[in-house]
Amino acid sequence: MLNRVVLVGRITKDPEQKRTQNNIPVVSFTLAIDRQYSSESGDRQADFIQCVVWRKQAENMATYVKKGALLGIEGRIQTRTYETQNGETRYVTEVVCDSVSFLESKKQDSQPQPVYQVEEDDDPFISSNKSLASEEDLPF
């Protein structure tokens, strides 16, 4: 049996991190995914998919993701039920995310920012006298 989901869409509101009784971080969010076709009136339609992410990825989303961000997610579909205070049974179908990828770099003043900046301390070639191999040194 296989239960895998891969989606790309935009988050509909700023994520809000919550914690379980065991202090585990969790974020529930909705991903808006455009459909491939338009309605008869020419309007684009979208599906709104409920998603949940746990632990460190939930903390990262709460810190770095804002409404409208383009996300790629991979996970599995899960269904669950719960009972309301009125005794009604509610059914929920959601994607439990195994991984969340931020597909756009953070923008500031409409200028694209690098996804990763190498600090001088992180670059082994800046802080030492090491040099890259020349083409003749390569074994292939």
PDB file of C-alpha atoms in Angstrom, residues 113-120 122:
ATOM      1  CA  GLN A 113      18.036  37.659  -0.960  1.00  0.00           C
ATOM      2  CA  PRO A 114      20.416  34.720  -1.205  1.00  0.00           C
ATOM      3  CA  VAL A 115      18.985  31.504   0.180  1.00  0.00           C
ATOM      4  CA  TYR A 116      22.246  30.769   2.024  1.00  0.00           C
ATOM      5  CA  GLN A 117      25.117  33.064   2.755  1.00  0.00           C
ATOM      6  CA  VAL A 118      28.487  31.584   3.569  1.00  0.00           C
ATOM      7  CA  GLU A 119      30.052  33.209   6.594  1.00  0.00           C
ATOM      8  CA  GLU A 120      33.795  33.544   6.643  1.00  0.00           C
ATOM      9  CA  ASP A 122      31.978  28.509   7.660  1.00  0.00           C
TER      10      ASP A 122
END
